[in-house]
mmCIF file of C-alpha atoms in Angstrom:
data_model
loop_
_atom_site.group_PDB
_atom_site.id
_atom_site.type_symbol
_atom_site.label_atom_id
_atom_site.label_comp_id
_atom_site.label_asym_id
_atom_site.label_seq_id
_atom_site.Cartn_x
_atom_site.Cartn_y
_atom_site.Cartn_z
ATOM 1 C CA UNK A 518 -20.575 -28.916 23.703
ATOM 2 C CA UNK A 519 -17.054 -29.146 24.672
ATOM 3 C CA UNK A 520 -14.427 -27.447 22.570
ATOM 4 C CA UNK A 521 -11.192 -28.717 21.594
ATOM 5 C CA UNK A 522 -7.928 -28.324 23.779
ATOM 6 C CA UNK A 523 -6.675 -24.864 22.754
ATOM 7 C CA UNK A 524 -4.119 -24.342 25.486
ATOM 8 C CA UNK A 525 -3.408 -20.650 26.842
ATOM 9 C CA UNK A 526 -1.807 -19.274 23.633
ATOM 10 C CA UNK A 527 -2.094 -20.030 19.907
ATOM 11 C CA UNK A 528 -1.741 -18.468 16.484
ATOM 12 C CA UNK A 529 -4.181 -16.440 14.432
ATOM 13 C CA UNK A 530 -2.755 -16.483 10.990
ATOM 14 C CA UNK A 531 -4.596 -13.566 9.304
ATOM 15 C CA UNK A 532 -2.887 -13.805 6.281
ATOM 16 C CA UNK A 533 -3.195 -17.385 5.662
ATOM 17 C CA UNK A 534 -5.167 -16.744 2.479
ATOM 18 C CA UNK A 535 -2.281 -14.892 0.806
ATOM 19 C CA UNK A 536 -0.029 -18.011 1.018
ATOM 20 C CA UNK A 537 0.069 -20.446 -2.007
ATOM 21 C CA UNK A 538 -0.236 -24.262 -1.155
ATOM 22 C CA UNK A 539 3.580 -24.882 -0.551
ATOM 23 C CA UNK A 540 3.901 -21.801 1.768
ATOM 24 C CA UNK A 541 0.455 -22.965 3.617
ATOM 25 C CA UNK A 542 2.062 -26.406 4.473
ATOM 26 C CA UNK A 543 5.248 -24.429 5.647
ATOM 27 C CA UNK A 544 3.199 -22.412 7.937
ATOM 28 C CA UNK A 545 1.077 -25.056 9.265
ATOM 29 C CA UNK A 546 4.263 -27.158 9.956
ATOM 30 C CA UNK A 547 6.038 -24.372 11.737
ATOM 31 C CA UNK A 548 3.041 -23.700 14.052
ATOM 32 C CA UNK A 549 2.746 -27.372 15.205
ATOM 33 C CA UNK A 550 6.592 -27.910 15.400
ATOM 34 C CA UNK A 551 6.997 -24.638 17.842
ATOM 35 C CA UNK A 552 4.429 -26.249 20.071
ATOM 36 C CA UNK A 553 1.492 -24.086 19.523
ATOM 37 C CA UNK A 554 -1.604 -26.062 20.461
ATOM 38 C CA UNK A 555 -4.138 -23.938 18.285
ATOM 39 C CA UNK A 556 -4.195 -22.495 14.709
ATOM 40 C CA UNK A 557 -6.910 -20.047 13.905
ATOM 41 C CA UNK A 558 -7.545 -18.538 10.417
ATOM 42 C CA UNK A 559 -9.999 -16.056 8.875
ATOM 43 C CA UNK A 560 -12.620 -16.169 5.791
ATOM 44 C CA UNK A 561 -12.804 -13.183 3.619
ATOM 45 C CA UNK A 562 -12.567 -13.528 0.035
ATOM 46 C CA UNK A 563 -9.734 -16.363 -0.254
ATOM 47 C CA UNK A 564 -10.131 -20.113 0.326
ATOM 48 C CA UNK A 565 -13.521 -21.579 1.662
ATOM 49 C CA UNK A 566 -13.341 -22.051 5.071
ATOM 50 C CA UNK A 567 -14.175 -25.527 5.560
ATOM 51 C CA UNK A 568 -12.043 -26.530 2.849
ATOM 52 C CA UNK A 569 -9.071 -24.615 4.447
ATOM 53 C CA UNK A 570 -9.811 -26.336 7.691
ATOM 54 C CA UNK A 571 -9.738 -29.676 6.270
ATOM 55 C CA UNK A 572 -6.350 -28.873 4.551
ATOM 56 C CA UNK A 573 -4.813 -27.637 7.681
ATOM 57 C CA UNK A 574 -6.066 -30.475 9.900
ATOM 58 C CA UNK A 575 -4.594 -32.806 7.213
ATOM 59 C CA UNK A 576 -1.098 -31.084 7.403
ATOM 60 C CA UNK A 577 -1.009 -31.306 11.058
ATOM 61 C CA UNK A 578 -1.392 -34.249 13.720
ATOM 62 C CA UNK A 579 -1.885 -32.517 16.933
ATOM 63 C CA UNK A 580 -2.826 -28.833 16.530
ATOM 64 C CA UNK A 581 -6.404 -27.775 17.015
ATOM 65 C CA UNK A 582 -7.704 -25.835 14.029
ATOM 66 C CA UNK A 583 -10.407 -23.115 14.480
ATOM 67 C CA UNK A 584 -11.977 -20.891 12.017
ATOM 68 C CA UNK A 585 -11.696 -17.286 13.139
ATOM 69 C CA UNK A 586 -14.327 -16.913 11.784
ATOM 70 C CA UNK A 587 -16.290 -18.665 9.205
ATOM 71 C CA UNK A 588 -18.679 -16.350 7.479
ATOM 72 C CA UNK A 589 -22.311 -17.041 8.002
ATOM 73 C CA UNK A 590 -23.139 -15.907 4.722
ATOM 74 C CA UNK A 591 -20.922 -17.885 2.952
ATOM 75 C CA UNK A 592 -22.927 -21.168 3.396
ATOM 76 C CA UNK A 593 -26.447 -21.993 4.377
ATOM 77 C CA UNK A 594 -26.918 -23.363 7.835
ATOM 78 C CA UNK A 595 -27.420 -26.915 6.805
ATOM 79 C CA UNK A 596 -24.129 -26.772 4.742
ATOM 80 C CA UNK A 597 -22.215 -25.569 7.796
ATOM 81 C CA UNK A 598 -23.554 -27.974 10.103
ATOM 82 C CA UNK A 599 -22.747 -30.782 7.797
ATOM 83 C CA UNK A 600 -19.219 -29.760 7.126
ATOM 84 C CA UNK A 601 -18.583 -29.117 10.839
ATOM 85 C CA UNK A 602 -19.938 -32.678 11.658
ATOM 86 C CA UNK A 603 -17.907 -33.973 8.746
ATOM 87 C CA UNK A 604 -14.500 -32.339 10.056
ATOM 88 C CA UNK A 605 -15.411 -33.299 13.834
ATOM 89 C CA UNK A 606 -16.037 -37.052 12.761
ATOM 90 C CA UNK A 607 -12.714 -37.124 10.612
ATOM 91 C CA UNK A 608 -10.448 -35.199 12.908
ATOM 92 C CA UNK A 609 -12.035 -35.848 16.576
ATOM 93 C CA UNK A 610 -11.145 -33.226 19.193
ATOM 94 C CA UNK A 611 -9.348 -30.933 16.764
ATOM 95 C CA UNK A 612 -11.653 -28.696 14.899
ATOM 96 C CA UNK A 613 -13.553 -25.578 16.395
ATOM 97 C CA UNK A 614 -16.076 -23.808 14.289
ATOM 98 C CA UNK A 615 -16.039 -19.988 14.964
ATOM 99 C CA UNK A 616 -19.020 -18.402 13.225
ATOM 100 C CA UNK A 617 -19.301 -14.693 12.444
ATOM 101 C CA UNK A 618 -21.902 -12.379 10.577
ATOM 102 C CA UNK A 619 -19.015 -10.679 8.538
ATOM 103 C CA UNK A 620 -18.545 -7.231 7.348
ATOM 104 C CA UNK A 621 -21.570 -5.527 5.564
ATOM 105 C CA UNK A 622 -19.569 -4.791 2.589
ATOM 106 C CA UNK A 623 -18.415 -8.176 1.995
ATOM 107 C CA UNK A 624 -21.968 -9.723 2.684
ATOM 108 C CA UNK A 625 -23.753 -7.234 0.071
ATOM 109 C CA UNK A 626 -21.077 -6.266 -2.510
ATOM 110 C CA UNK A 627 -19.052 -9.483 -2.746
ATOM 111 C CA UNK A 628 -21.452 -11.886 -1.702
ATOM 112 C CA UNK A 629 -24.412 -10.526 -2.971
ATOM 113 C CA UNK A 630 -26.567 -11.203 0.059
ATOM 114 C CA UNK A 631 -28.969 -8.906 1.902
ATOM 115 C CA UNK A 632 -27.294 -7.926 5.317
ATOM 116 C CA UNK A 633 -29.709 -8.715 7.961
ATOM 117 C CA UNK A 634 -29.992 -7.487 11.909
ATOM 118 C CA UNK A 635 -26.759 -9.368 13.114
ATOM 119 C CA UNK A 636 -27.908 -10.722 16.290
ATOM 120 C CA UNK A 637 -31.328 -12.154 15.020
ATOM 121 C CA UNK A 638 -29.833 -13.392 11.848
ATOM 122 C CA UNK A 639 -27.286 -15.375 13.837
ATOM 123 C CA UNK A 640 -29.991 -16.749 16.129
ATOM 124 C CA UNK A 641 -31.879 -17.907 13.419
ATOM 125 C CA UNK A 642 -28.788 -19.438 11.466
ATOM 126 C CA UNK A 643 -27.919 -21.330 14.774
ATOM 127 C CA UNK A 644 -31.458 -22.551 15.025
ATOM 128 C CA UNK A 645 -31.313 -23.759 11.404
ATOM 129 C CA UNK A 646 -27.940 -25.500 12.279
ATOM 130 C CA UNK A 647 -29.386 -27.345 15.205
ATOM 131 C CA UNK A 648 -32.215 -28.729 12.928
ATOM 132 C CA UNK A 649 -29.982 -29.928 10.326
ATOM 133 C CA UNK A 650 -29.834 -33.731 9.630
ATOM 134 C CA UNK A 651 -26.757 -35.606 9.362
ATOM 135 C CA UNK A 652 -26.337 -39.159 8.177
ATOM 136 C CA UNK A 653 -23.957 -41.007 10.624
ATOM 137 C CA UNK A 654 -24.608 -40.555 14.550
ATOM 138 C CA UNK A 655 -23.466 -36.753 15.002
ATOM 139 C CA UNK A 656 -20.303 -36.224 16.827
ATOM 140 C CA UNK A 657 -19.581 -33.632 19.502
ATOM 141 C CA UNK A 658 -19.849 -30.230 17.664
ATOM 142 C CA UNK A 659 -18.594 -27.237 19.516
ATOM 143 C CA UNK A 660 -18.949 -23.845 18.202
ATOM 144 C CA UNK A 661 -18.119 -20.159 19.268
ATOM 145 C CA UNK A 662 -19.246 -16.762 17.914
ATOM 146 C CA UNK A 663 -17.494 -13.959 16.724
ATOM 147 C CA UNK A 664 -18.704 -11.451 19.136
ATOM 148 C CA UNK A 665 -17.925 -7.906 20.167
ATOM 149 C CA UNK A 666 -20.958 -6.107 21.390
ATOM 150 C CA UNK A 667 -23.039 -7.145 24.472
ATOM 151 C CA UNK A 668 -26.023 -8.719 22.400
ATOM 152 C CA UNK A 669 -23.912 -10.991 20.514
ATOM 153 C CA UNK A 670 -21.779 -11.830 23.589
ATOM 154 C CA UNK A 671 -24.980 -12.872 25.317
ATOM 155 C CA UNK A 672 -26.003 -14.983 22.427
ATOM 156 C CA UNK A 673 -22.741 -16.700 22.251
ATOM 157 C CA UNK A 674 -23.085 -17.735 26.028
ATOM 158 C CA UNK A 675 -26.697 -18.999 25.157
ATOM 159 C CA UNK A 676 -26.201 -20.862 22.178
ATOM 160 C CA UNK A 677 -22.462 -21.733 21.632
ATOM 161 C CA UNK A 678 -19.350 -22.918 23.470
ATOM 162 C CA UNK A 679 -18.306 -19.246 24.012
ATOM 163 C CA UNK A 680 -17.131 -16.176 22.159
ATOM 164 C CA UNK A 681 -14.217 -15.058 19.898
ATOM 165 C CA UNK A 682 -13.388 -11.338 20.149
ATOM 166 C CA UNK A 683 -10.913 -10.175 17.907
ATOM 167 C CA UNK A 684 -8.608 -7.183 18.099
ATOM 168 C CA UNK A 685 -9.922 -5.479 21.252
ATOM 169 C CA UNK A 686 -8.334 -4.045 24.435
ATOM 170 C CA UNK A 687 -7.907 -5.798 27.630
ATOM 171 C CA UNK A 688 -10.673 -3.942 29.376
ATOM 172 C CA UNK A 689 -12.935 -5.476 26.597
ATOM 173 C CA UNK A 690 -11.761 -9.072 27.689
ATOM 174 C CA UNK A 691 -12.875 -8.034 31.206
ATOM 175 C CA UNK A 692 -16.245 -6.975 30.047
ATOM 176 C CA UNK A 693 -16.733 -10.010 27.878
ATOM 177 C CA UNK A 694 -16.121 -12.313 30.404
ATOM 178 C CA UNK A 695 -18.695 -10.511 32.845
ATOM 179 C CA UNK A 696 -21.414 -11.048 29.851
ATOM 180 C CA UNK A 697 -20.514 -14.531 29.252
ATOM 181 C CA UNK A 698 -20.354 -15.846 32.628
ATOM 182 C CA UNK A 699 -17.629 -18.153 34.416
ATOM 183 C CA UNK A 700 -17.948 -21.301 32.438
ATOM 184 C CA UNK A 701 -18.039 -20.043 28.556
ATOM 185 C CA UNK A 702 -14.816 -20.258 26.584
ATOM 186 C CA UNK A 703 -13.383 -16.881 25.942
ATOM 187 C CA UNK A 704 -10.791 -16.985 23.059
ATOM 188 C CA UNK A 705 -9.451 -13.556 22.088
ATOM 189 C CA UNK A 706 -7.189 -12.454 19.496
ATOM 190 C CA UNK A 707 -4.529 -9.928 20.017
ATOM 191 C CA UNK A 708 -2.811 -7.716 17.507
ATOM 192 C CA UNK A 709 0.808 -7.841 17.834
ATOM 193 C CA UNK A 710 4.126 -6.170 16.215
ATOM 194 C CA UNK A 711 7.475 -7.596 16.896
ATOM 195 C CA UNK A 712 10.117 -5.299 15.442
ATOM 196 C CA UNK A 713 13.556 -4.069 16.744
ATOM 197 C CA UNK A 714 12.972 -0.743 15.364
ATOM 198 C CA UNK A 715 10.405 1.231 17.647
ATOM 199 C CA UNK A 716 9.543 3.541 14.794
ATOM 200 C CA UNK A 717 8.587 0.854 12.337
ATOM 201 C CA UNK A 718 6.676 -0.886 14.973
ATOM 202 C CA UNK A 719 4.891 2.136 15.835
ATOM 203 C CA UNK A 720 4.026 2.751 12.127
ATOM 204 C CA UNK A 721 2.766 -0.712 11.650
ATOM 205 C CA UNK A 722 0.477 -0.883 14.885
ATOM 206 C CA UNK A 723 -1.140 2.519 14.045
ATOM 207 C CA UNK A 724 -1.808 1.394 10.441
ATOM 208 C CA UNK A 725 -3.401 -1.708 11.731
ATOM 209 C CA UNK A 726 -5.246 0.020 14.707
ATOM 210 C CA UNK A 727 -6.810 2.205 12.020
ATOM 211 C CA UNK A 728 -7.943 -0.572 10.031
ATOM 212 C CA UNK A 729 -9.498 -2.161 13.373
ATOM 213 C CA UNK A 730 -11.734 0.910 13.993
ATOM 214 C CA UNK A 731 -14.719 1.139 11.874
ATOM 215 C CA UNK A 732 -16.768 -1.600 13.566
ATOM 216 C CA UNK A 733 -15.343 -0.857 17.041
ATOM 217 C CA UNK A 734 -15.954 2.849 17.525
ATOM 218 C CA UNK A 735 -18.981 2.644 19.735
ATOM 219 C CA UNK A 736 -17.460 0.063 21.846
ATOM 220 C CA UNK A 737 -14.172 1.786 22.226
ATOM 221 C CA UNK A 738 -16.080 4.891 23.423
ATOM 222 C CA UNK A 739 -17.839 2.682 26.048
ATOM 223 C CA UNK A 740 -14.433 1.498 27.289
ATOM 224 C CA UNK A 741 -13.044 4.879 27.866
ATOM 225 C CA UNK A 742 -11.734 6.056 24.520
ATOM 226 C CA UNK A 743 -13.434 9.424 23.961
ATOM 227 C CA UNK A 744 -12.075 10.133 20.433
ATOM 228 C CA UNK A 745 -10.857 6.677 19.126
ATOM 229 C CA UNK A 746 -10.654 8.196 15.462
ATOM 230 C CA UNK A 747 -7.843 10.503 16.631
ATOM 231 C CA UNK A 748 -5.781 7.177 17.061
ATOM 232 C CA UNK A 749 -4.107 8.612 20.280
ATOM 233 C CA UNK A 750 -1.065 6.686 21.313
ATOM 234 C CA UNK A 751 -2.995 5.208 24.269
ATOM 235 C CA UNK A 752 -5.658 3.527 22.113
ATOM 236 C CA UNK A 753 -2.862 2.194 19.577
ATOM 237 C CA UNK A 754 -1.174 0.595 22.477
ATOM 238 C CA UNK A 755 -4.284 -0.909 23.581
ATOM 239 C CA UNK A 756 -5.254 -2.431 20.495
ATOM 240 C CA UNK A 757 -1.794 -3.454 19.526
ATOM 241 C CA UNK A 758 0.792 -5.175 21.547
ATOM 242 C CA UNK A 759 4.200 -4.045 20.273
ATOM 243 C CA UNK A 760 7.761 -4.278 21.251
ATOM 244 C CA UNK A 761 9.739 -7.444 22.134
ATOM 245 C CA UNK A 762 8.353 -11.051 23.075
ATOM 246 C CA UNK A 763 8.398 -9.937 26.761
ATOM 247 C CA UNK A 764 5.737 -7.262 25.959
ATOM 248 C CA UNK A 765 3.586 -9.500 24.219
ATOM 249 C CA UNK A 766 3.958 -11.847 27.066
ATOM 250 C CA UNK A 767 2.827 -9.263 29.609
ATOM 251 C CA UNK A 768 -0.340 -8.429 27.316
ATOM 252 C CA UNK A 769 -1.332 -12.290 26.972
ATOM 253 C CA UNK A 770 -1.005 -12.305 30.964
ATOM 254 C CA UNK A 771 -3.304 -9.322 31.161
ATOM 255 C CA UNK A 772 -5.962 -11.004 28.871
ATOM 256 C CA UNK A 773 -5.742 -14.151 30.940
ATOM 257 C CA UNK A 774 -6.061 -12.262 34.316
ATOM 258 C CA UNK A 775 -8.911 -10.291 32.727
ATOM 259 C CA UNK A 776 -10.898 -13.537 31.991
ATOM 260 C CA UNK A 777 -9.664 -15.039 28.870
ATOM 261 C CA UNK A 778 -9.129 -18.807 28.552
ATOM 262 C CA UNK A 779 -7.150 -18.670 25.205
ATOM 263 C CA UNK A 780 -5.144 -15.820 23.353
ATOM 264 C CA UNK A 781 -4.354 -15.985 19.886
ATOM 265 C CA UNK A 782 -1.614 -13.994 18.409
ATOM 266 C CA UNK A 783 -2.233 -12.234 15.068
ATOM 267 C CA UNK A 784 1.530 -11.249 14.263
ATOM 268 C CA UNK A 785 1.558 -8.163 11.864
ATOM 269 C CA UNK A 786 4.556 -7.502 9.627
ATOM 270 C CA UNK A 787 5.355 -5.393 6.714
ATOM 271 C CA UNK A 788 5.790 -8.699 4.464
ATOM 272 C CA UNK A 789 2.178 -10.138 5.049
ATOM 273 C CA UNK A 790 2.621 -12.401 1.931
ATOM 274 C CA UNK A 791 5.031 -14.331 3.884
ATOM 275 C CA UNK A 792 4.349 -16.234 7.153
ATOM 276 C CA UNK A 793 6.188 -14.617 10.128
ATOM 277 C CA UNK A 794 8.064 -17.560 11.143
ATOM 278 C CA UNK A 795 10.676 -15.807 12.993
ATOM 279 C CA UNK A 796 8.407 -13.922 15.297
ATOM 280 C CA UNK A 797 6.261 -16.870 15.859
ATOM 281 C CA UNK A 798 9.514 -18.719 17.088
ATOM 282 C CA UNK A 799 10.537 -15.873 19.264
ATOM 283 C CA UNK A 800 7.093 -15.955 20.939
ATOM 284 C CA UNK A 801 7.074 -19.550 21.293
ATOM 285 C CA UNK A 802 10.266 -19.541 23.225
ATOM 286 C CA UNK A 803 9.031 -17.282 25.835
ATOM 287 C CA UNK A 804 5.078 -18.484 25.981
ATOM 288 C CA UNK A 805 5.212 -22.019 25.591
#
């Protein structure tokens, strides 16, 4: 399964569901006009991922659109397979399905499902996707898995085009590449803060590093952070690239050197209800 051409640097628009439709159009146009080859977005409790992907693909002409990630529990496997193939047929070479298990609280409290063992449940889901029927001849349908731990990374190497770790240090990228092998796609997302005020940048970086901790504690300890809950400065710096565009470019280079094929930038701001157009432009000027 060949993935769309993502380039080395893309945008991960983590707040896309906050934007009303006119702002969504503005954000998609900005990403494409600035020359970013890929636009990623999550699925939590906002727009349904496949409908959102269709909107973004219709609003752009060249940009690859990737779900980062579509929630496995939001659709049965046959529906996901049909939606993926429909988008691949309508927009050849531009859609990448990223699948994830999701957070247990969203699965149980919001969606009303039972949260099963992540790797076994994902494996069964992929089996059902592969067996799903589709009317017209099925186009190439690449997929990647949201994967942090070693078991899910190995499943991504076995049953998908690659993996999509979100919000992890460069050391994890190196570890993920070792587990995936040399050929699998490794597309990582880097949390990023651009702010001329070092104090504001540090506060925002620390807040988002804290939000990223709950499902990463064990992995961070394995990577050498003995007490991640203390949010020591070294850990915050490892999770969030903050400073100027040059600092972010340096971190992107470190991920690529560690084995990443693609780095999507999740730009964090104090006003998440508005797309960070200025920051995207500053980063594009240096990285594209």
